[in-house]
Short mmCIF file of C-alpha atoms in Angstrom, two decimals:
data_model
loop_
_atom_site.label_atom_id
_atom_site.label_comp_id
_atom_site.label_asym_id
_atom_site.label_seq_id
_atom_site.Cartn_x
_atom_site.Cartn_y
_atom_site.Cartn_z
CA UNK A 23 -2.99 -18.45 12.76
CA UNK A 24 -0.58 -18.11 15.01
CA UNK A 25 1.01 -14.79 13.79
CA UNK A 26 -0.28 -11.46 14.40
CA UNK A 27 0.39 -8.18 13.08
CA UNK A 28 2.23 -5.44 15.03
CA UNK A 29 4.09 -2.51 14.37
CA UNK A 30 7.44 -3.39 15.99
CA UNK A 31 9.44 -3.21 12.68
CA UNK A 32 7.67 0.22 11.73
CA UNK A 33 8.83 1.54 15.36
CA UNK A 34 12.35 0.35 14.46
CA UNK A 35 12.42 1.83 11.05
CA UNK A 36 11.26 5.31 12.61
CA UNK A 37 13.92 5.18 15.32
CA UNK A 38 11.47 6.91 17.70
CA UNK A 39 10.24 9.63 15.40
CA UNK A 40 6.34 9.54 15.54
CA UNK A 41 6.38 11.73 12.67
CA UNK A 42 7.91 9.04 10.75
CA UNK A 43 6.11 6.44 11.89
CA UNK A 44 2.69 8.02 11.45
CA UNK A 45 3.71 8.51 7.74
CA UNK A 46 4.60 5.14 7.29
CA UNK A 47 1.67 4.05 8.87
CA UNK A 48 -0.66 6.22 6.56
CA UNK A 49 0.93 5.18 3.39
CA UNK A 50 0.42 1.68 4.18
CA UNK A 51 -2.98 2.01 5.22
CA UNK A 52 -3.51 3.55 1.96
CA UNK A 53 -1.93 1.47 -0.55
CA UNK A 54 -2.74 -1.51 1.43
CA UNK A 55 -6.40 -2.03 0.30
CA UNK A 56 -5.75 -0.96 -2.91
CA UNK A 57 -3.24 -3.43 -3.63
CA UNK A 58 -5.35 -6.47 -1.96
CA UNK A 59 -8.36 -5.54 -4.46
CA UNK A 60 -5.96 -5.75 -7.42
CA UNK A 61 -4.70 -9.17 -6.42
CA UNK A 62 -8.31 -10.11 -5.73
CA UNK A 63 -9.17 -8.89 -8.89
CA UNK A 64 -6.53 -10.89 -11.07
CA UNK A 65 -6.68 -13.94 -8.91
CA UNK A 66 -10.38 -14.19 -9.49
CA UNK A 67 -9.83 -13.43 -13.26
CA UNK A 68 -7.45 -16.15 -13.20
CA UNK A 69 -4.48 -13.70 -14.24
CA UNK A 70 -2.00 -15.39 -12.11
CA UNK A 71 1.21 -13.53 -13.51
CA UNK A 72 -0.53 -10.48 -12.80
CA UNK A 73 -1.42 -11.73 -9.32
CA UNK A 74 1.69 -13.20 -8.61
CA UNK A 75 2.95 -9.59 -9.12
CA UNK A 76 0.34 -8.58 -6.70
CA UNK A 77 1.69 -11.11 -3.84
CA UNK A 78 5.19 -9.73 -4.94
CA UNK A 79 4.12 -6.10 -3.35
CA UNK A 80 1.93 -7.47 -0.73
CA UNK A 81 4.84 -9.85 0.89
CA UNK A 82 6.77 -6.51 1.87
CA UNK A 83 3.68 -5.26 3.73
CA UNK A 84 3.23 -8.56 5.31
CA UNK A 85 7.15 -8.75 6.45
CA UNK A 86 6.76 -4.94 7.43
CA UNK A 87 3.78 -6.35 9.97
CA UNK A 88 5.52 -9.33 11.70
CA UNK A 89 4.82 -11.76 9.58
CA UNK A 90 7.64 -14.38 9.70
CA UNK A 91 5.80 -17.43 8.08
CA UNK A 92 3.23 -15.35 6.49
CA UNK A 93 6.53 -13.61 4.02
CA UNK A 94 7.50 -17.02 3.40
CA UNK A 95 3.79 -18.18 2.67
CA UNK A 96 3.72 -15.17 0.39
CA UNK A 97 6.98 -15.92 -1.36
CA UNK A 98 5.98 -19.62 -2.07
CA UNK A 99 2.29 -18.41 -2.96
CA UNK A 100 4.15 -16.10 -5.57
CA UNK A 101 6.15 -18.77 -7.19
CA UNK A 102 3.45 -20.88 -6.90
CA UNK A 103 0.75 -18.55 -8.91
CA UNK A 104 3.65 -18.31 -11.80
CA UNK A 105 3.33 -21.84 -12.25
CA UNK A 106 -0.74 -22.00 -12.00
CA UNK A 107 -0.50 -23.41 -8.33
CA UNK A 108 -3.21 -21.49 -6.19
CA UNK A 109 -2.87 -23.67 -3.53
CA UNK A 110 -1.65 -21.51 -1.05
CA UNK A 111 -4.86 -18.88 -1.56
CA UNK A 112 -6.74 -19.38 1.51
CA UNK A 113 -3.88 -18.84 3.58
CA UNK A 114 -2.52 -15.90 2.02
CA UNK A 115 -6.15 -14.28 2.04
CA UNK A 116 -6.33 -15.37 5.89
CA UNK A 117 -3.12 -13.48 6.36
CA UNK A 118 -4.43 -10.24 3.98
CA UNK A 119 -7.87 -10.20 6.08
CA UNK A 120 -5.39 -9.77 9.24
CA UNK A 121 -3.52 -6.99 8.19
CA UNK A 122 -6.81 -5.38 7.31
CA UNK A 123 -8.41 -5.66 10.64
CA UNK A 124 -5.51 -4.74 12.09
CA UNK A 125 -4.85 -1.38 10.14
CA UNK A 126 -8.28 -0.51 11.04
CA UNK A 127 -7.32 -0.65 14.72
CA UNK A 128 -4.18 1.84 14.46
#
């Protein structure tokens, strides 16, 4: 994977407000693991329509952490799941794991 997570976009949104930046990061830290687990559960049970909805939610967080290619992967994976195509699963999970590890460091 050539992309690595960062908080550049969050800093830009915060416009120098440490309080806003911390709140936003706190929200993502709380929501991301829940959304990831829900996706994995739906994917594992082959409920691809629900998994596609989960990917839709997660892709915005992927973009928020600076993954341009990863964001496109999420878009493609979401569309694929709607057509029962799970070929991008491994690539998508690597992105999620990278973000999860990053969230543990900030």
